[in-house]
mmCIF file of C-alpha atoms in Angstrom:
data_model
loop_
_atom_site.group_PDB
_atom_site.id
_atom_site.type_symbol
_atom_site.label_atom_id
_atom_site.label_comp_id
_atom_site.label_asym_id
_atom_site.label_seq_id
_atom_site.Cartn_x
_atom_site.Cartn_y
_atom_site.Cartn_z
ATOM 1 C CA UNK A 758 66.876 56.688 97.713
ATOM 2 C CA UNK A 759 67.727 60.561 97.088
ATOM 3 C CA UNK A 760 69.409 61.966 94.441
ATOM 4 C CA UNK A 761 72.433 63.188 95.425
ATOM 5 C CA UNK A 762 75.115 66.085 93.788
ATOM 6 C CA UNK A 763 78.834 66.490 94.939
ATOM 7 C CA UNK A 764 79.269 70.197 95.733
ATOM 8 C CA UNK A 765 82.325 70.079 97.989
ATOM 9 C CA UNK A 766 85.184 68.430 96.244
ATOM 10 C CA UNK A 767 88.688 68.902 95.940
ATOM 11 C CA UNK A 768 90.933 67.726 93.331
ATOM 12 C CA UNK A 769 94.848 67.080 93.376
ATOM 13 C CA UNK A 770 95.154 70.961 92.226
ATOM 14 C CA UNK A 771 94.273 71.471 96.223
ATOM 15 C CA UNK A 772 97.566 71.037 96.291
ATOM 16 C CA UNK A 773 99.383 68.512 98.229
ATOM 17 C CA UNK A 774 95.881 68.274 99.968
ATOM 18 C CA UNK A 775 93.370 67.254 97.882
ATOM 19 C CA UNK A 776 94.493 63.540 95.694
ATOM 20 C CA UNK A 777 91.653 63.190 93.449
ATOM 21 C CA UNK A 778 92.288 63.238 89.000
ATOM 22 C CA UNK A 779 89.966 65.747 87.961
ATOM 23 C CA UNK A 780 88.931 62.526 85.087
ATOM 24 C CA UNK A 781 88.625 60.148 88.009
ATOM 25 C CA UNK A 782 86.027 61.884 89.439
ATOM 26 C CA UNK A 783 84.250 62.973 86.905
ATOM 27 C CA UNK A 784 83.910 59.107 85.883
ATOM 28 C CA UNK A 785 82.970 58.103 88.899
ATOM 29 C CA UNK A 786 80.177 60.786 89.041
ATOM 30 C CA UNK A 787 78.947 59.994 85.574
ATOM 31 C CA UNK A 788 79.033 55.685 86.290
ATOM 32 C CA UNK A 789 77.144 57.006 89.647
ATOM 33 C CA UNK A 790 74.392 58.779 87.501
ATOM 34 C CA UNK A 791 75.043 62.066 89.204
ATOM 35 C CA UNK A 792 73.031 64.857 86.923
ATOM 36 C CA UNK A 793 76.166 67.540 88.133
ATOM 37 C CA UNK A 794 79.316 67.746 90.472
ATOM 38 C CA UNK A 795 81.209 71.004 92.138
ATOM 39 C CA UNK A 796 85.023 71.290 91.641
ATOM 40 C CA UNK A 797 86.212 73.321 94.834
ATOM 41 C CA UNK A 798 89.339 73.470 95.218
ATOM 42 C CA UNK A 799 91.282 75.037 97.897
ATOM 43 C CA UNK A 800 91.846 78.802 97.044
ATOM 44 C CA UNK A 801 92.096 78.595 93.587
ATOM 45 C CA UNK A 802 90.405 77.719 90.456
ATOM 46 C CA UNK A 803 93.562 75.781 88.485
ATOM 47 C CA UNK A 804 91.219 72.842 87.871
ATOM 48 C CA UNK A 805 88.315 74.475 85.976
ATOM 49 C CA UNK A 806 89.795 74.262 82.532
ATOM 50 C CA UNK A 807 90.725 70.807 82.953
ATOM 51 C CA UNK A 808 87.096 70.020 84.404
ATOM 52 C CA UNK A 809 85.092 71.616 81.867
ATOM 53 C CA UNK A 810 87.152 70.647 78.673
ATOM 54 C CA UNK A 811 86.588 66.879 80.003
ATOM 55 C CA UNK A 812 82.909 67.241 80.607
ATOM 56 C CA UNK A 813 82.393 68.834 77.098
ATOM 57 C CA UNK A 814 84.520 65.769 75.818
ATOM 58 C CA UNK A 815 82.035 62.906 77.593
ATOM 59 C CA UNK A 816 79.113 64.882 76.623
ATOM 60 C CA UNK A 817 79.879 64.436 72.974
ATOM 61 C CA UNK A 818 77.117 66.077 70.394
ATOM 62 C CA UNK A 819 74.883 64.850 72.610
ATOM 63 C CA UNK A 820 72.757 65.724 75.927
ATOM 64 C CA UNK A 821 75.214 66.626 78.632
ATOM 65 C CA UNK A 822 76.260 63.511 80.617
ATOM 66 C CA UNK A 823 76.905 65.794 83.851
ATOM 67 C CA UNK A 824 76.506 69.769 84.260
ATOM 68 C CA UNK A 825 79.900 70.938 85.726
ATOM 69 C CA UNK A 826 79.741 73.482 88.768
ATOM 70 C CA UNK A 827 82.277 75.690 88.881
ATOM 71 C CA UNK A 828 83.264 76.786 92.449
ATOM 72 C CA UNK A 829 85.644 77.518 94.942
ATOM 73 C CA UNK A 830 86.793 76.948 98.425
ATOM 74 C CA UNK A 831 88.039 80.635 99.289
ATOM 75 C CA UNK A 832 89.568 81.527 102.251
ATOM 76 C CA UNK A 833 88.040 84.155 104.343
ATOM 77 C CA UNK A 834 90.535 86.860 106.465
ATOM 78 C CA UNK A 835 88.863 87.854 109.742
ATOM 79 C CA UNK A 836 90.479 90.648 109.475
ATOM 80 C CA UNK A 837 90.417 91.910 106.573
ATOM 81 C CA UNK A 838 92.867 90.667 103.025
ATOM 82 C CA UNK A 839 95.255 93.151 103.485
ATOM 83 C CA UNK A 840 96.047 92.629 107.251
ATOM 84 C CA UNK A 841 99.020 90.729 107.064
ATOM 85 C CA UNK A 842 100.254 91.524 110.755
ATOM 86 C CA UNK A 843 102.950 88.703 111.964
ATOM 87 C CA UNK A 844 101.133 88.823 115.238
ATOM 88 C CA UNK A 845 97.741 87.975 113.709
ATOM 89 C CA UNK A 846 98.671 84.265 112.834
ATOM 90 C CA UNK A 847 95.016 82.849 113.604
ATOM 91 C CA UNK A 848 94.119 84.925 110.052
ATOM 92 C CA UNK A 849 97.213 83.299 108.062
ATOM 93 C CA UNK A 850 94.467 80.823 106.696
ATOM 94 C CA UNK A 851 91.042 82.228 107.383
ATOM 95 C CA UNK A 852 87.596 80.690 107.658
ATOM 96 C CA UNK A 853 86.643 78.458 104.859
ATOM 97 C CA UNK A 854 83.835 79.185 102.727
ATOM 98 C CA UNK A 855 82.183 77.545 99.603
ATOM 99 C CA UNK A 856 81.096 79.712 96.233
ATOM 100 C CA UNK A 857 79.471 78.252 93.362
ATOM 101 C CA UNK A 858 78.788 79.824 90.419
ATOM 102 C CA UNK A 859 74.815 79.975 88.865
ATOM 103 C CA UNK A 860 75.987 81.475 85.084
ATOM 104 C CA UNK A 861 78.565 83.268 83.300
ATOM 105 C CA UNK A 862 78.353 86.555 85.421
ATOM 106 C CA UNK A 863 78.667 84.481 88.915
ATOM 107 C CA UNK A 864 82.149 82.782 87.001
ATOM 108 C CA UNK A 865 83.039 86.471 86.130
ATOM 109 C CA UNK A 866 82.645 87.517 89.639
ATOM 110 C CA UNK A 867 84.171 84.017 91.053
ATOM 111 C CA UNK A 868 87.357 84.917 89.843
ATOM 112 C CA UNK A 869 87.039 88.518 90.546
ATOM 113 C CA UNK A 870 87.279 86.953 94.124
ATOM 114 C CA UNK A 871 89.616 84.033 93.660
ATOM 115 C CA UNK A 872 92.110 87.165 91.536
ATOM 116 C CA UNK A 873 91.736 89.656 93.952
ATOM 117 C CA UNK A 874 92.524 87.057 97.006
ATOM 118 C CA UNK A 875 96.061 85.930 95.501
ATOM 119 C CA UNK A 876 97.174 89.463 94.070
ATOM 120 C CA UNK A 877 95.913 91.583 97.394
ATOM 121 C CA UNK A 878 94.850 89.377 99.910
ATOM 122 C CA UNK A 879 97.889 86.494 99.964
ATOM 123 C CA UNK A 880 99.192 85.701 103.556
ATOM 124 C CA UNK A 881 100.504 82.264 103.640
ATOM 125 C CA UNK A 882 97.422 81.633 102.055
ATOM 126 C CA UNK A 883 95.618 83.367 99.081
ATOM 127 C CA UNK A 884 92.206 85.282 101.472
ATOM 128 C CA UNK A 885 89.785 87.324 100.677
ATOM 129 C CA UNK A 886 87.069 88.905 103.052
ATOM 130 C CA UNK A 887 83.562 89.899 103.749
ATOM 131 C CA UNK A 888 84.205 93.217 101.652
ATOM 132 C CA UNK A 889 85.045 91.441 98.526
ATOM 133 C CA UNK A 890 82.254 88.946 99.063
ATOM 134 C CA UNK A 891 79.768 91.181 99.200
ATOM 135 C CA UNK A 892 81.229 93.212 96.361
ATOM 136 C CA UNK A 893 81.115 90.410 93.508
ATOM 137 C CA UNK A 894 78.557 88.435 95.479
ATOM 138 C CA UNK A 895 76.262 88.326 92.222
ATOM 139 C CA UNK A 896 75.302 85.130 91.276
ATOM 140 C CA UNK A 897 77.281 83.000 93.339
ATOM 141 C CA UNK A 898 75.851 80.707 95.480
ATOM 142 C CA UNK A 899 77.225 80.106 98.865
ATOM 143 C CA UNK A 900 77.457 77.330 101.556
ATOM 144 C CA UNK A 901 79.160 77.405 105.390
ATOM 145 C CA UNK A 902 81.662 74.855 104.392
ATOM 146 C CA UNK A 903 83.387 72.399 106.534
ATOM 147 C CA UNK A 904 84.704 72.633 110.348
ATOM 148 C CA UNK A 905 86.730 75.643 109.318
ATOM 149 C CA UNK A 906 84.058 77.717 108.365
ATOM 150 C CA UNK A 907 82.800 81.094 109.782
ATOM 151 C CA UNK A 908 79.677 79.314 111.509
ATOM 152 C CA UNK A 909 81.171 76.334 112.627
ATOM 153 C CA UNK A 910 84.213 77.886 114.238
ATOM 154 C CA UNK A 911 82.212 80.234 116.046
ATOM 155 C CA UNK A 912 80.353 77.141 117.688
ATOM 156 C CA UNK A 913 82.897 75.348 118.747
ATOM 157 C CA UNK A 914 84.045 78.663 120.385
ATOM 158 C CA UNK A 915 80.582 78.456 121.949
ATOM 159 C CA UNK A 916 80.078 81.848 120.452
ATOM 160 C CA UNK A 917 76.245 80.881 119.728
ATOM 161 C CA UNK A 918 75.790 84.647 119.141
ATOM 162 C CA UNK A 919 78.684 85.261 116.577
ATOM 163 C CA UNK A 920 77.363 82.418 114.456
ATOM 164 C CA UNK A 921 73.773 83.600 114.169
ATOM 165 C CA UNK A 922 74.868 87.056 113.109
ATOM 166 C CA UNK A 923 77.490 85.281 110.352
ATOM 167 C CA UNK A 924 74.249 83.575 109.555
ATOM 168 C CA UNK A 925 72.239 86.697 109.517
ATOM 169 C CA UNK A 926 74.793 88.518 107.475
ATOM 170 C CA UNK A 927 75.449 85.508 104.464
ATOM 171 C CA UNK A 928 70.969 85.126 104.255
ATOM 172 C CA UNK A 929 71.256 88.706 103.993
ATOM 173 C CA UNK A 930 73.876 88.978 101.155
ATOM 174 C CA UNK A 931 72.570 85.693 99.297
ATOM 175 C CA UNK A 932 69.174 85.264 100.335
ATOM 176 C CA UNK A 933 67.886 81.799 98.953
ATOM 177 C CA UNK A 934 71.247 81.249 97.857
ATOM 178 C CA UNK A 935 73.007 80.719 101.020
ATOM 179 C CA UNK A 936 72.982 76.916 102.670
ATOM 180 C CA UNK A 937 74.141 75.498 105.845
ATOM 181 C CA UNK A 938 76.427 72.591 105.186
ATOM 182 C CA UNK A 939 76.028 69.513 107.455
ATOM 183 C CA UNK A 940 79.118 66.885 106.978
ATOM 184 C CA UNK A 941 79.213 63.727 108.752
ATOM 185 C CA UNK A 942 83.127 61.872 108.136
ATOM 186 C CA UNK A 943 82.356 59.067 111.144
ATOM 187 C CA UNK A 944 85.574 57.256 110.894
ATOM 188 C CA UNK A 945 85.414 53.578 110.753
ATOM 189 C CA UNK A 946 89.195 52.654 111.482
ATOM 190 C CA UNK A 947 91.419 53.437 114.088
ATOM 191 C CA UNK A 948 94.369 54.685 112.331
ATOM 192 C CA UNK A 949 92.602 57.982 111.486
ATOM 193 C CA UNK A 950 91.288 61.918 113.534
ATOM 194 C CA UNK A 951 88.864 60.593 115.628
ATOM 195 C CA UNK A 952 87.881 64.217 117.071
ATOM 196 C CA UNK A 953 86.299 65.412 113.788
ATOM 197 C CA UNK A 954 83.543 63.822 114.081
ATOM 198 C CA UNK A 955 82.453 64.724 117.466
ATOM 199 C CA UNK A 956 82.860 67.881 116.566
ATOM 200 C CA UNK A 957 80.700 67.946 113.682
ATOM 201 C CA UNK A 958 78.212 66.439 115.466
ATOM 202 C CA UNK A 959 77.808 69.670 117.923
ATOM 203 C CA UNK A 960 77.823 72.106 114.986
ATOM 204 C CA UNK A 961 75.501 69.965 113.228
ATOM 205 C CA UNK A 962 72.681 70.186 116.049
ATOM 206 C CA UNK A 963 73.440 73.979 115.908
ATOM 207 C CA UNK A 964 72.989 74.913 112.415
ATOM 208 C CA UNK A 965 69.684 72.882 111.791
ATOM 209 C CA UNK A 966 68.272 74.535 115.273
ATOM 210 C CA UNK A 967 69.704 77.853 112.842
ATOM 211 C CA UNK A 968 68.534 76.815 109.950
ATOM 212 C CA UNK A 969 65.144 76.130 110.980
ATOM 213 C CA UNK A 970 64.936 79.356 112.928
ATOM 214 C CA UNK A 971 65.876 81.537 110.033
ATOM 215 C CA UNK A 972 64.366 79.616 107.133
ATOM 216 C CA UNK A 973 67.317 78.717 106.019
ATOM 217 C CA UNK A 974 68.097 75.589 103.669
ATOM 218 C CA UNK A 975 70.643 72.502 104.737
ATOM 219 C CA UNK A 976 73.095 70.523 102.421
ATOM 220 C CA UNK A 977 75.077 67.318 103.193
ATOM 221 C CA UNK A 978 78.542 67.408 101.597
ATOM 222 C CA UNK A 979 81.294 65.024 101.776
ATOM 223 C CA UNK A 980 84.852 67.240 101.807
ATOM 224 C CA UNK A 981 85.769 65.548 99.114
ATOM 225 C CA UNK A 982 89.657 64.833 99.168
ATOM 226 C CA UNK A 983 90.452 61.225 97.168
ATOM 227 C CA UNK A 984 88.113 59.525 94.933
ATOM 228 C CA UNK A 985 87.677 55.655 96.762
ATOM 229 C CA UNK A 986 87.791 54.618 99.783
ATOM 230 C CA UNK A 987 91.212 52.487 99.275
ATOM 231 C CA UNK A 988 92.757 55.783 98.495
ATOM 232 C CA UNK A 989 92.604 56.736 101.904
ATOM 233 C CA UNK A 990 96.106 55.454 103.077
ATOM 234 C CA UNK A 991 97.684 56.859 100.355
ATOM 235 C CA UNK A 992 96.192 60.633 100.571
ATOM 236 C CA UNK A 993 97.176 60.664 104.443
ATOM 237 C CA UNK A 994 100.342 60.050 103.441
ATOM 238 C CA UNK A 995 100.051 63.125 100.840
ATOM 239 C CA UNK A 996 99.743 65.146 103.839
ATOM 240 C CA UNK A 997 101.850 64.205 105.869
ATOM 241 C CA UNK A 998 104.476 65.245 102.946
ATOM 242 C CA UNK A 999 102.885 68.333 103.233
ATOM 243 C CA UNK A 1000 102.957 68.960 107.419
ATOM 244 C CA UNK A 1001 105.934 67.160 107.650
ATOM 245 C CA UNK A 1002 103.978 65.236 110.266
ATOM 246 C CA UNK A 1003 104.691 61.432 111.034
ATOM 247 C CA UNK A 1004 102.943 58.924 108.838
ATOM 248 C CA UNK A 1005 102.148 57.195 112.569
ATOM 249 C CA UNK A 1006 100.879 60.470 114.645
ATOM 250 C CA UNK A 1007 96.980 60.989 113.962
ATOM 251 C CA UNK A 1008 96.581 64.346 116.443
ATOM 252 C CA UNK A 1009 97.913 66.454 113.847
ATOM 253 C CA UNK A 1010 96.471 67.409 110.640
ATOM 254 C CA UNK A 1011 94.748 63.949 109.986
ATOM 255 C CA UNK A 1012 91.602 63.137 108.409
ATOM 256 C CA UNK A 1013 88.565 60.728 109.073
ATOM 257 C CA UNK A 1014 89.389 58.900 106.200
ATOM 258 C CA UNK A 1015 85.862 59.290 105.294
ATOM 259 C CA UNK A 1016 86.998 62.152 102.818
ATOM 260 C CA UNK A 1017 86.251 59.559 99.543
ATOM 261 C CA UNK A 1018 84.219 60.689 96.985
ATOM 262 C CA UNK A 1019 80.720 58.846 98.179
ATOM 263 C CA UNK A 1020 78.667 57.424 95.708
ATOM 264 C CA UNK A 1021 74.835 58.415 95.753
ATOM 265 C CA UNK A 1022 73.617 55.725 98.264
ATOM 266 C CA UNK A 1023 76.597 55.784 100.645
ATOM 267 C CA UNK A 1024 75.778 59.788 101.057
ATOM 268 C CA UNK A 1025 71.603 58.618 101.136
ATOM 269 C CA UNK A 1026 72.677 56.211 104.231
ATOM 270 C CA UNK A 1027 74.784 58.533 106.425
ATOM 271 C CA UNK A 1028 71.610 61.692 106.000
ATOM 272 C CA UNK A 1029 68.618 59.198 105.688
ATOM 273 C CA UNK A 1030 67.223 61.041 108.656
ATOM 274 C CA UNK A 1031 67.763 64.698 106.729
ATOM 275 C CA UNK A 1032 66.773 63.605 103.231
ATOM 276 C CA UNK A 1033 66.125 67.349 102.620
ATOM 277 C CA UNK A 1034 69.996 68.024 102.783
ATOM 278 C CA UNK A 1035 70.240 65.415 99.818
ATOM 279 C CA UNK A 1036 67.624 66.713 97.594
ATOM 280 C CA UNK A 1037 68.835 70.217 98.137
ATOM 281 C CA UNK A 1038 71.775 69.241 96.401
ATOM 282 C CA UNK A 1039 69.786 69.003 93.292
ATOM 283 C CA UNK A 1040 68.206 72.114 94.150
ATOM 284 C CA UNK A 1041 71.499 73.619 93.874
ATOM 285 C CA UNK A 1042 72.194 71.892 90.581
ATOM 286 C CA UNK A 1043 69.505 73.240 89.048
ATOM 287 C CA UNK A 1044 69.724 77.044 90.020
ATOM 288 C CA UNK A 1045 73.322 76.730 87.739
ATOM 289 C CA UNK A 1046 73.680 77.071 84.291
ATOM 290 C CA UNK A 1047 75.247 75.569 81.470
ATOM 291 C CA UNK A 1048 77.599 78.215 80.167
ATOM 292 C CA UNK A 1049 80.879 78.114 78.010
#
């Protein structure tokens, strides 16, 4: 079996989104004998203090139990952060994108981003954009993120040529620092999105024909949104609190229900045919630092 490193997880400061304790998983990660785990919340970085302060306290005086990674899902305008047109509703959210931070200066320039997104770029939702990217793009390392990404959207556009220059332009930027992200949420009951899957699927076959094309590394993540699987019921409820949706309809903002936070042989069974995007994960882990 692989080793295995969370690197795409949200906590319940992903607000009304994400349902996981910031101590829950950390727990879990350190009873799973995970050597690190990502905290990525959606937009913002509210959970970092908690996440670090807790991980110091485990650790003790002696050898750290678990390195923290200190990241970010950002949002990425299309357009631009300050273009906040009424007519350009497609770019109220942006694409999704995942930043980790290596050291101290990649933190630094982590919340340069994160800052700069909420006081200049906020538009329903707090964006930033290629500009600012490649401005504080300094050690930060970066993956495509989930379906809402810049690469997987422009797949399931069937914009094949969009996505390999996105791809061109983050290898580019980040060089060996830049992974594809391959997520498979293949939901086992019926009460949950059923078209997710599918979908990731297609993009899936797509970036590894990119990856291998452009020498570019894979990683399996989970989208991390609710620490066991029993939570599931619960955090589909937590969104449907926030879409107003009913608790009954499962075409609108639902989830697999796959979204738990996996332990190290549940993520080793669903890639055991791309073990690379498992050990890359550690890969990953070890490029960051332990920093105060």
């Amino acid at each position: 079996m692989s080793g295995f490193v969370h690197l795409h997880v949200h906590t319940q400061y992903s607000v009304l989104d994400g349902q996981a304790s910031v101590k829950g998983l950390v727990d879990k990660a350190i009873a799973d004998g995970m050597p690190a785990m990502a905290v990525t919340d959606h937009g913002n970085m509210f959970a970092i203090k908690e996440f670090t302060d807790y991980v110091a306290k485990k650790n003790g005086d002696g050898e750290p139990v678990i390195k923290p990674i200190i990241g970010c899902e950002v949002y990425v305008a299309r357009n631009g952060k300050e273009n906040k047109r009424k007519d350009v509703k497609s770019d109220a959210r942006g694409w999704h994108l995942i930043l980790l931070a290596k050291n101290y200066h990649g933190y630094k320039n982590l919340i340069k981003i994160v800052s700069r997104a909420w006081v200049d770029g906020f538009y329903f939702t707090p964006r930033t954009d290629h500009a600012d990217i490649e401005r504080y793009h300094e050690d930060l390392i970066c993956c495509s993120a989930c379906l809402g990404g810049e690469v997987p959207q422009h797949i399931m556009r069937d914009e094949l040529e969009e996505a390999e220059k996105s791809v061109l332009w983050f290898k580019q930027l980040f060089g060996d620092d830049y992974y594809l992200e391959l997520q498979r949420h293949k939901p086992t009951v019926p009460n949950a999105a059923q078209d997710t899957y599918p979908k990731q699927m297609e993009v899936n076959k797509v970036l590894m024909e990119l990856a291998a094309k452009h020498n570019i590394k894979v990683v399996c993540t989970n989208d991390v949104h609710f620490i066991n699987e029993d939570d599931a019921e619960a955090h589909h409820r937590l969104l449907c609190v926030n879409t107003g949706n009913d608790v009954d309809d499962y075409s609108k903002m639902a989830y697999t229900k796959q979204e738990w936070f996996k332990t190290t042989e549940e993520m080793s069974q669903v890639f055991a045919d791309v073990p690379e995007a498992l050990t890359n994960t550690l890969e990953i882990a070890d490029k960051v630092e332990v920093y105060s």
